[in-house]
CSV table of C-alpha atoms in Angstrom, one decimal:
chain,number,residue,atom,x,y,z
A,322,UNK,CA,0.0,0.0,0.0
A,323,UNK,CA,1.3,3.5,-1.4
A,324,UNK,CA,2.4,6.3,1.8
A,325,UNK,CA,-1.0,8.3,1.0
A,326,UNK,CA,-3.2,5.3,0.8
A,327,UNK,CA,-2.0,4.3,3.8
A,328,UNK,CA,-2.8,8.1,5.0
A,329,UNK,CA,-6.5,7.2,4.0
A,330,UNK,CA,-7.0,3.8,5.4
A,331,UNK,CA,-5.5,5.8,9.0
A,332,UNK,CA,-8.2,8.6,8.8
A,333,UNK,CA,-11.0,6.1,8.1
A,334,UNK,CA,-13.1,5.7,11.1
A,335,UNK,CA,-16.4,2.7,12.0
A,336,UNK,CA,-18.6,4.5,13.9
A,337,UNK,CA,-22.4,4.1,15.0
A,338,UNK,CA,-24.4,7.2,15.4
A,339,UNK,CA,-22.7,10.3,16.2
A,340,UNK,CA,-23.7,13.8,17.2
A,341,UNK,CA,-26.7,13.7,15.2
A,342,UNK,CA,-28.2,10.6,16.9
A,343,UNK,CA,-27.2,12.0,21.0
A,344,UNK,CA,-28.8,15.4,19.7
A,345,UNK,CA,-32.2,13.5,17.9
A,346,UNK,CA,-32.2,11.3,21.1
A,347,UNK,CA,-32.2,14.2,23.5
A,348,UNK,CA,-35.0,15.7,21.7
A,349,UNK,CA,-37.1,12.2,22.1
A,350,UNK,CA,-36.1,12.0,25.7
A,351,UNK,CA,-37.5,15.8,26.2
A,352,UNK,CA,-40.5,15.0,24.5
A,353,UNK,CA,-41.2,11.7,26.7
A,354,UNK,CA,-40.3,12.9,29.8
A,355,UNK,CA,-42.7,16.1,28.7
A,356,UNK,CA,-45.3,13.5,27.4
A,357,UNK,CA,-44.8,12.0,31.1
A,358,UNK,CA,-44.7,15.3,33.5
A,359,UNK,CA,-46.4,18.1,31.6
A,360,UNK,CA,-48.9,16.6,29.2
A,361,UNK,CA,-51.1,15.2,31.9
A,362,UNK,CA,-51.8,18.4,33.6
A,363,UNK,CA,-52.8,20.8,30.7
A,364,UNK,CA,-55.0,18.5,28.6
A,365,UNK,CA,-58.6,17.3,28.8
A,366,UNK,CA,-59.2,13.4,29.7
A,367,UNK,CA,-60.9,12.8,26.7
A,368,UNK,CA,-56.9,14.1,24.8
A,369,UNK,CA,-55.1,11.6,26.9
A,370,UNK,CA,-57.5,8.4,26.1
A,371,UNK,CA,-56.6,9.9,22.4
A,372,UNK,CA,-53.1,9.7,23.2
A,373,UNK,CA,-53.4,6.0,24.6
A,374,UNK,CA,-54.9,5.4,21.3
A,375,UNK,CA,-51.7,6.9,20.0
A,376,UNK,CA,-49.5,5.3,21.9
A,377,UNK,CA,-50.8,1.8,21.3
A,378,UNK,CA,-50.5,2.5,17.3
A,379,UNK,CA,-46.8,3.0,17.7
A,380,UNK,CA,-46.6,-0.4,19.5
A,381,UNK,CA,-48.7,-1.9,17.0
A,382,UNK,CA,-46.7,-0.1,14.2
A,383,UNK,CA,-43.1,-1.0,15.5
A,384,UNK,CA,-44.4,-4.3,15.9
A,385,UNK,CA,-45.4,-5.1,12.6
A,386,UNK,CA,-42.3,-3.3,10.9
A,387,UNK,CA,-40.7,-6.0,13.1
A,388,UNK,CA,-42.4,-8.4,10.8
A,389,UNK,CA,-42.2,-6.9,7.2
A,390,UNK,CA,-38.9,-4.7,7.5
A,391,UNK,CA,-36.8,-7.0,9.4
A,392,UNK,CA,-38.1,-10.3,9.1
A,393,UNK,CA,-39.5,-9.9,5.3
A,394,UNK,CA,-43.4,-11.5,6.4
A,395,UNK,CA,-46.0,-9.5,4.7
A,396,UNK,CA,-48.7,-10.4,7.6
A,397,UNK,CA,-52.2,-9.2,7.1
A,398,UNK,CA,-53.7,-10.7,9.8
A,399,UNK,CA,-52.4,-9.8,12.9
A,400,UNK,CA,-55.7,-8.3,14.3
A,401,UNK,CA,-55.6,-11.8,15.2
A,402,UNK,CA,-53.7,-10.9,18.2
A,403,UNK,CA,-55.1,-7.6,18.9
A,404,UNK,CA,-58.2,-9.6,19.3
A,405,UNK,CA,-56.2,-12.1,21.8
A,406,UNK,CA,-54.7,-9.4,23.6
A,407,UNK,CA,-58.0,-7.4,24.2
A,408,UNK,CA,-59.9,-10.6,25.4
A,409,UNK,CA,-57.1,-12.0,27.6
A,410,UNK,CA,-56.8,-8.8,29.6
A,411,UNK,CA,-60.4,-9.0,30.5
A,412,UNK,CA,-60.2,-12.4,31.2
A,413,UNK,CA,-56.9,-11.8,33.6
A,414,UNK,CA,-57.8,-9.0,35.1
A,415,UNK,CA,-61.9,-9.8,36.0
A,416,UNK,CA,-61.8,-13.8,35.8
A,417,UNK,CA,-58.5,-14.6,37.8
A,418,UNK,CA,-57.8,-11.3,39.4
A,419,UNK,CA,-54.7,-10.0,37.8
A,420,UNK,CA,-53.9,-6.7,38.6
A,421,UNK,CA,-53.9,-4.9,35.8
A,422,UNK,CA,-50.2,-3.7,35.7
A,423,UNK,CA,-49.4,-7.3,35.2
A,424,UNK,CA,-52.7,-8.2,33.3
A,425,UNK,CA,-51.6,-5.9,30.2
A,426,UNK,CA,-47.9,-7.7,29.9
A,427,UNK,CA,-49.5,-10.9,30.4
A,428,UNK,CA,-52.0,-10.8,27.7
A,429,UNK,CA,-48.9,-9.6,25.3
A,430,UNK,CA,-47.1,-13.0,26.7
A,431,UNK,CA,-50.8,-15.1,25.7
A,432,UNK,CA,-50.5,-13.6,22.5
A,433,UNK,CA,-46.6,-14.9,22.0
A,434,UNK,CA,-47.7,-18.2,23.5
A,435,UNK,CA,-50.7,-19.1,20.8
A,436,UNK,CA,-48.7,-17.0,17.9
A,437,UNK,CA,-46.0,-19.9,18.7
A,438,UNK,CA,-47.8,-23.0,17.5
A,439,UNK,CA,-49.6,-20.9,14.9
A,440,UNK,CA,-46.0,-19.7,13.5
A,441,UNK,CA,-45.9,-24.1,12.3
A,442,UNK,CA,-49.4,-23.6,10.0
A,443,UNK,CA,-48.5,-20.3,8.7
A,444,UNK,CA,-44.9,-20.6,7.9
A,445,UNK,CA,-46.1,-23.5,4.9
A,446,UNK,CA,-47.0,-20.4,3.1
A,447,UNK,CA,-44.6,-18.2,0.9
A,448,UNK,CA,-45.1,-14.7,-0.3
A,449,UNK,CA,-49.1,-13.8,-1.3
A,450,UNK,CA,-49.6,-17.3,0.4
A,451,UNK,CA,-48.5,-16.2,3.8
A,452,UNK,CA,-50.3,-13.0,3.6
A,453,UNK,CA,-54.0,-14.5,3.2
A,454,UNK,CA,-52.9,-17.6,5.6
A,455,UNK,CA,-52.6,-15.2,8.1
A,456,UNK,CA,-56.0,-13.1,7.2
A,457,UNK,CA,-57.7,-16.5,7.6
A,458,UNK,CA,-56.5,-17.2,10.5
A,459,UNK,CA,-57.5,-13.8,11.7
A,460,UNK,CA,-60.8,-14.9,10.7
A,461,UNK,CA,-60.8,-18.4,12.7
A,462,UNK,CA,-59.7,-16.7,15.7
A,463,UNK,CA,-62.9,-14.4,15.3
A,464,UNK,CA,-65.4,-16.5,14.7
A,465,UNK,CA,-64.0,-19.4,17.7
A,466,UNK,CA,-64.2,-16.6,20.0
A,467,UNK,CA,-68.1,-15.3,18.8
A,468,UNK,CA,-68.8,-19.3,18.8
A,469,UNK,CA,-67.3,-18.9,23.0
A,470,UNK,CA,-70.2,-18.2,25.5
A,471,UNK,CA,-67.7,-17.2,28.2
A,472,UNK,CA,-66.5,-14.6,25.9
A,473,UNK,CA,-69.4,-12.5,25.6
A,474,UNK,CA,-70.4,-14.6,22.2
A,475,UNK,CA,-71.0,-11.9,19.5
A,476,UNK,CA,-71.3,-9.0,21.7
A,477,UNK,CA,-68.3,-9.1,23.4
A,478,UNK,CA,-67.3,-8.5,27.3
A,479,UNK,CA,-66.6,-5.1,29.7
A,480,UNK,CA,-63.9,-4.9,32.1
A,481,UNK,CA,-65.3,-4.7,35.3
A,482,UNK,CA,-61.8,-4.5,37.3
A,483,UNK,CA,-61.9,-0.5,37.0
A,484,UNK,CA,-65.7,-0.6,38.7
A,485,UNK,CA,-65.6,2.3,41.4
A,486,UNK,CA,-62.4,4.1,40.4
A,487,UNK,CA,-62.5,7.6,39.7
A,488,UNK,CA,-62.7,8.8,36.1
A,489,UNK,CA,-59.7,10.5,36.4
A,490,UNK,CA,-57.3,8.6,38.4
A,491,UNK,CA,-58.4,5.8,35.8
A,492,UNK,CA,-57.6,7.8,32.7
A,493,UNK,CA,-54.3,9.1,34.4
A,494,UNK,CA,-53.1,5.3,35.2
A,495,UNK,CA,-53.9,3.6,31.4
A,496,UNK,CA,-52.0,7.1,30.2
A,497,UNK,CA,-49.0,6.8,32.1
A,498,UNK,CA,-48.6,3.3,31.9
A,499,UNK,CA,-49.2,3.0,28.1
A,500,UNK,CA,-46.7,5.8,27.7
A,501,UNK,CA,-44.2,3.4,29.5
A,502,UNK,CA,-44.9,0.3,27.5
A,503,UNK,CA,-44.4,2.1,24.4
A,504,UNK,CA,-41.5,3.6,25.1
A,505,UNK,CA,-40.3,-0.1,26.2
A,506,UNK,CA,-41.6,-1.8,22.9
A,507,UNK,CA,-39.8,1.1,21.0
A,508,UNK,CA,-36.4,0.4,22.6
A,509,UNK,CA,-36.4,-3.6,23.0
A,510,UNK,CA,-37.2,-3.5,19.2
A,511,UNK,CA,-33.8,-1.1,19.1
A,512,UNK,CA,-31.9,-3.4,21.5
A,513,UNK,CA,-32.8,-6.3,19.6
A,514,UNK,CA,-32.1,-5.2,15.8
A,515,UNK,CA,-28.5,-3.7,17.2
A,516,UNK,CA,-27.6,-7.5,18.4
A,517,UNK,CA,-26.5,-10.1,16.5
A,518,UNK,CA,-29.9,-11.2,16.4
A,519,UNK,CA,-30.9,-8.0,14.3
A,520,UNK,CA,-27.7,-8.6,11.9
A,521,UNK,CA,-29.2,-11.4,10.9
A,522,UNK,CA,-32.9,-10.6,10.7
A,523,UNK,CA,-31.7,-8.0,8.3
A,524,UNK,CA,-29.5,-10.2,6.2
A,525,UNK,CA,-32.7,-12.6,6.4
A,526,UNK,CA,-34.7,-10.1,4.9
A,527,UNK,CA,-32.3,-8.9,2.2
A,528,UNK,CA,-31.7,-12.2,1.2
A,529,UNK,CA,-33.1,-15.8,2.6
A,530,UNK,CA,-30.9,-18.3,0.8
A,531,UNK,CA,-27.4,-16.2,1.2
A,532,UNK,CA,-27.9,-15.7,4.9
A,533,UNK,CA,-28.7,-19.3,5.6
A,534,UNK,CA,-25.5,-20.5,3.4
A,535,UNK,CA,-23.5,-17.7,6.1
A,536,UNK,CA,-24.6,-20.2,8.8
A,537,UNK,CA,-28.1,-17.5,9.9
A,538,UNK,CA,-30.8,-19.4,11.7
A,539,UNK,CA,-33.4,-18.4,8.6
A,540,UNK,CA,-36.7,-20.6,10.3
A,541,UNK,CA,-35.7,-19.4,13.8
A,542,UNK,CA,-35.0,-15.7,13.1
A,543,UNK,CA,-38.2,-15.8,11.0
A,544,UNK,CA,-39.9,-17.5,14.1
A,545,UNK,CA,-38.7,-15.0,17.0
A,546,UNK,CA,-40.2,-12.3,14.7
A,547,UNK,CA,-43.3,-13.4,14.3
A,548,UNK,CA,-43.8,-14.5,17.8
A,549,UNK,CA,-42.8,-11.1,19.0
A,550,UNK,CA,-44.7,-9.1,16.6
A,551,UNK,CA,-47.6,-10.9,17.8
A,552,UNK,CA,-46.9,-10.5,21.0
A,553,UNK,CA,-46.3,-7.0,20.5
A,554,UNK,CA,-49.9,-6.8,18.7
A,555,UNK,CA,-51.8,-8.5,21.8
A,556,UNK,CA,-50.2,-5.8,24.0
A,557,UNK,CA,-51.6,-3.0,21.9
A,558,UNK,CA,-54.9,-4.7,22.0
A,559,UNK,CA,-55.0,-4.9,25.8
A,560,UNK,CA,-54.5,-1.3,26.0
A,561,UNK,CA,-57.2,-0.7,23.9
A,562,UNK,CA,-59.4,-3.1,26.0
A,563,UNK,CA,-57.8,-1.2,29.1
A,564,UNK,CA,-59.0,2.5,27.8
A,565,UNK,CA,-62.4,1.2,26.4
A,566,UNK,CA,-63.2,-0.9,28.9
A,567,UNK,CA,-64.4,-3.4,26.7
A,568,UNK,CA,-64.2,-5.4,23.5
A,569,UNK,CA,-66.3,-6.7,20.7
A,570,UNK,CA,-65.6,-9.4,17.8
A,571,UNK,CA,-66.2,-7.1,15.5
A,572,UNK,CA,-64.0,-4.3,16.8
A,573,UNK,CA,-61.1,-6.0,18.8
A,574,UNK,CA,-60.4,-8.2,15.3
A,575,UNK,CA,-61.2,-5.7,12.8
A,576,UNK,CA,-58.9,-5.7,9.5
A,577,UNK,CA,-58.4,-1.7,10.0
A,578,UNK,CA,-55.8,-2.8,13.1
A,579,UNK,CA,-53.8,-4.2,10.3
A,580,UNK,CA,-54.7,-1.5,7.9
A,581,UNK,CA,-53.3,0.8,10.1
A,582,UNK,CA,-50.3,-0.9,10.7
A,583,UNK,CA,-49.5,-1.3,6.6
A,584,UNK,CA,-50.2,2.4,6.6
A,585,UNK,CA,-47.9,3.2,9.5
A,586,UNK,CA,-45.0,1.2,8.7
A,587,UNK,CA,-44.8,1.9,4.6
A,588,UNK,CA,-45.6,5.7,5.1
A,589,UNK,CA,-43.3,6.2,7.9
A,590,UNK,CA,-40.5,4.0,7.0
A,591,UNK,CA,-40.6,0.4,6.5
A,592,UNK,CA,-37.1,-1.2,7.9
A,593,UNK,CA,-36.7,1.5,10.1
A,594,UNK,CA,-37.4,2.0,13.9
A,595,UNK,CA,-38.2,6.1,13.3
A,596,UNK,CA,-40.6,5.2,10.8
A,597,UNK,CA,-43.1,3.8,12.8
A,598,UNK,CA,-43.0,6.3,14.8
A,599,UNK,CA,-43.6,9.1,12.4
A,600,UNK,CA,-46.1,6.9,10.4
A,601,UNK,CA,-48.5,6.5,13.9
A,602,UNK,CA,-48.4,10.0,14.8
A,603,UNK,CA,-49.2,11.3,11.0
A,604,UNK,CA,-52.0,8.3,11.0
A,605,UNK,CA,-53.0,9.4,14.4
A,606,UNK,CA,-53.5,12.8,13.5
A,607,UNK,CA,-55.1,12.7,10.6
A,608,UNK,CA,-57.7,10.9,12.8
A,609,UNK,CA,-58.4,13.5,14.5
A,610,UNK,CA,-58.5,16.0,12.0
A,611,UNK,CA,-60.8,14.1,9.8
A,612,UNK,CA,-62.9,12.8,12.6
A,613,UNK,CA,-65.8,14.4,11.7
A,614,UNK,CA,-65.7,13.3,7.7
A,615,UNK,CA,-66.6,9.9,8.7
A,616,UNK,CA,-65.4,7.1,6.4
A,617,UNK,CA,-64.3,10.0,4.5
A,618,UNK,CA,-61.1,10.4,6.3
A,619,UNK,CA,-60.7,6.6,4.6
A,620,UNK,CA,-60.2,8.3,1.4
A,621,UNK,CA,-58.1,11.0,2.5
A,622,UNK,CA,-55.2,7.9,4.1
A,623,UNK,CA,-55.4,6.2,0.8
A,624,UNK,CA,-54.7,9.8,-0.8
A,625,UNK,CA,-51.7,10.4,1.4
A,626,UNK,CA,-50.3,6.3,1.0
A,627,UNK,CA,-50.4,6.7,-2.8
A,628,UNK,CA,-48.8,10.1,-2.9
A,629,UNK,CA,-45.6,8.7,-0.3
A,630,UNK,CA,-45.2,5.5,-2.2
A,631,UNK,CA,-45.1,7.2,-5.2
A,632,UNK,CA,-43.5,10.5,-3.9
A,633,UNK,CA,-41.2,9.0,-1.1
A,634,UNK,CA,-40.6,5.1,-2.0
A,635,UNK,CA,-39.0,4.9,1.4
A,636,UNK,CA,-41.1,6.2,3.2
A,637,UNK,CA,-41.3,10.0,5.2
A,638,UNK,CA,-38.2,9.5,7.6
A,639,UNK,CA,-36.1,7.8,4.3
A,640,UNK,CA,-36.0,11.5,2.7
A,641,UNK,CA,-33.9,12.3,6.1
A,642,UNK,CA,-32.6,8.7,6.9
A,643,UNK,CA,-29.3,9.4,5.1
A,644,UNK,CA,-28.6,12.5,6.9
A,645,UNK,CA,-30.2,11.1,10.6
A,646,UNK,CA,-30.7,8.5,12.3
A,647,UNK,CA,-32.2,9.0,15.9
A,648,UNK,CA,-31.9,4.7,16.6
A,649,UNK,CA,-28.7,3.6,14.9
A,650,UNK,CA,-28.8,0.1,14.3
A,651,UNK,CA,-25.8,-0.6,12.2
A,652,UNK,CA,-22.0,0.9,11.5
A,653,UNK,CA,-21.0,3.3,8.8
A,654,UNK,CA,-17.5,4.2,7.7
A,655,UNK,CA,-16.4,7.5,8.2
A,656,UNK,CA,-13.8,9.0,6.0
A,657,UNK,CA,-14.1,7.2,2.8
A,658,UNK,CA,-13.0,9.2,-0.5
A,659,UNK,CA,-15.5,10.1,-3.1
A,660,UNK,CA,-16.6,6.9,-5.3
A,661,UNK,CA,-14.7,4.1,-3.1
A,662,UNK,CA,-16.5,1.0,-2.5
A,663,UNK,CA,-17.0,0.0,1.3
A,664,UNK,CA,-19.4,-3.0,2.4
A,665,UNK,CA,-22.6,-2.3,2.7
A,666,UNK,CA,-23.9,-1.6,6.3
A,667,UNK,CA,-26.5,-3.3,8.5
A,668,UNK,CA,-28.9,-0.7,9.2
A,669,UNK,CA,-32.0,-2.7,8.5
């Protein structure tokens, strides 16, 4: 090697993040611990069940990008386990006696437990395949629980284990702790695609056949995902269940959950962890500010998905990815001269 390539090789740095990410991330941890301290005390009750609502569409989003951006599964049936979650939390919380802060987590963990065996039937499906398995399924887990007296049968049950609390010491404790489960979902899903489990979820994604002749566990990465995006999706449901106080066949497994969720993910940034994150709260708004159109509003998300795709191919935060990164999952190399090729980097 030549004296001045030797120069460049020294000045060439692998870093992860940088200034940009500790600034972004200072900004998030404002606006949480201002979400946490301030929020409560300057908006009405009926803002903050909105915000719940908010809160569990990030879950539900990051959840689901879990799925399609790092673990290449185009599911369109995980209302599924929002159905699950909803249901189990009743169940846990009025049936056994749970307390609720541990009923919520637990009905995330039934929804893990019965995605598990399901992963078996719905991995036997490819592509197009796997995407209407998992909308039937969706569909079986419906109608078994309308067919299910102790479930309310068509119309559904109400969680009683909030009967005599105040309105607002209620709507203060589903806030506060929804808040803190998404902000834990948001981070586990960064912990876990900065691992070596997230190297290979991504290299699983970008390429099945290569990653498993590299030695990657393709079924078991593939499995993991689903089981914890599923899991992810039963937690959202059982804070909806929490902040409605009840659930319905109809409602609870809805196909809009996973409407909303392809929405999210592919307007915000699929294969990102900001993108869900900008996808719920532009999906979230536009809720509210179309509210009073009625299925109108329907045509107005369709609108804004068509103009991103065709606009933004990677989505909102992938017009600013290059520049920021507020969650950086993989390395880049810093210091490389115009036009040299480097390996490509993991960021998923």
């Amino acid at each position: 090697m030549s004296d001045a390539g030797a120069a460049r090789a020294a000045t060439r740095t692998i870093t992860r993040g940088g200034r940009g990410s500790l600034a972004g991330g200072g900004v998030l941890l404002v606006v949480v611990v201002l979400l946490a301290a301030v929020v409560p005390y300057v908006v009405t009750l009926g803002a903050l069940s909105s915000l719940v609502m908010l809160f569990a569409l990030v879950i539900l989003g990051t959840t689901w990008n879990l799925l399609a951006g790092y673990g290449g599964m185009v599911s369109v049936g995980q209302q599924a386990y929002v159905g699950v979650g909803g249901y189990a939390l009743i169940q846990l919380a009025d049936a056994v006696g749970a307390p609720l802060w541990l009923a919520v987590p637990a009905a995330g963990l039934v929804g893990a437990a019965i995605a598990l065996p399901t992963s078996y039937l719905v991995f036997r499906l490819a592509g197009g395949y796997f995407a209407i398995g998992t909308w039937v399924v969706a569909e079986v887990f419906r109608l078994v629980t309308m067919r299910i007296d102790g479930l309310g049968g068509g119309t559904g049950l109400s969680l009683s284990a909030f009967r005599g609390t105040d309105r607002v010491e209620r709507v203060a404790f589903v806030y506060w702790f929804a808040l803190a489960l998404m902000v834990a979902v948001v981070l586990g899903t960064y912990l876990l695609m900065r691992s070596r489990v997230g190297l290979g979820l991504t290299a699983i994604r970008d390429d099945r056949v290569a990653a498993s002749s590299l030695g990657v566990a393709v079924d078991r990465g593939r499995r993991l995902v689903y089981v914890a995006g599923s899991g992810g999706a039963a937690l959202a449901g059982a804070l909806v269940a929490l902040s409605t106080l009840g659930v319905t066949p109809g409602s609870i497994y809805s196909v809009s959950w996973t409407a909303a969720m392809i929405f999210i993910v592919v307007v915000g940034g699929i294969g990102t962890i900001e993108g869900p994150l900008v996808g719920a709260v532009l999906y979230w708004a536009l809720q509210q500010a179309l509210a009073p159109l009625g299925t109108w509003y329907l045509v107005v998300l369709g609108a804004v998905a068509v103009a991103v795709v065709l606009l933004a191919p990677r989505g909102l935060w992938g017009l600013v990815a290059g520049r920021y990164q507020l969650f950086p999952t993989g390395y880049r190399v810093r210091g490389v001269p115009p036009g040299a090729a480097v390996a490509p980097r993991a960021d998923g």
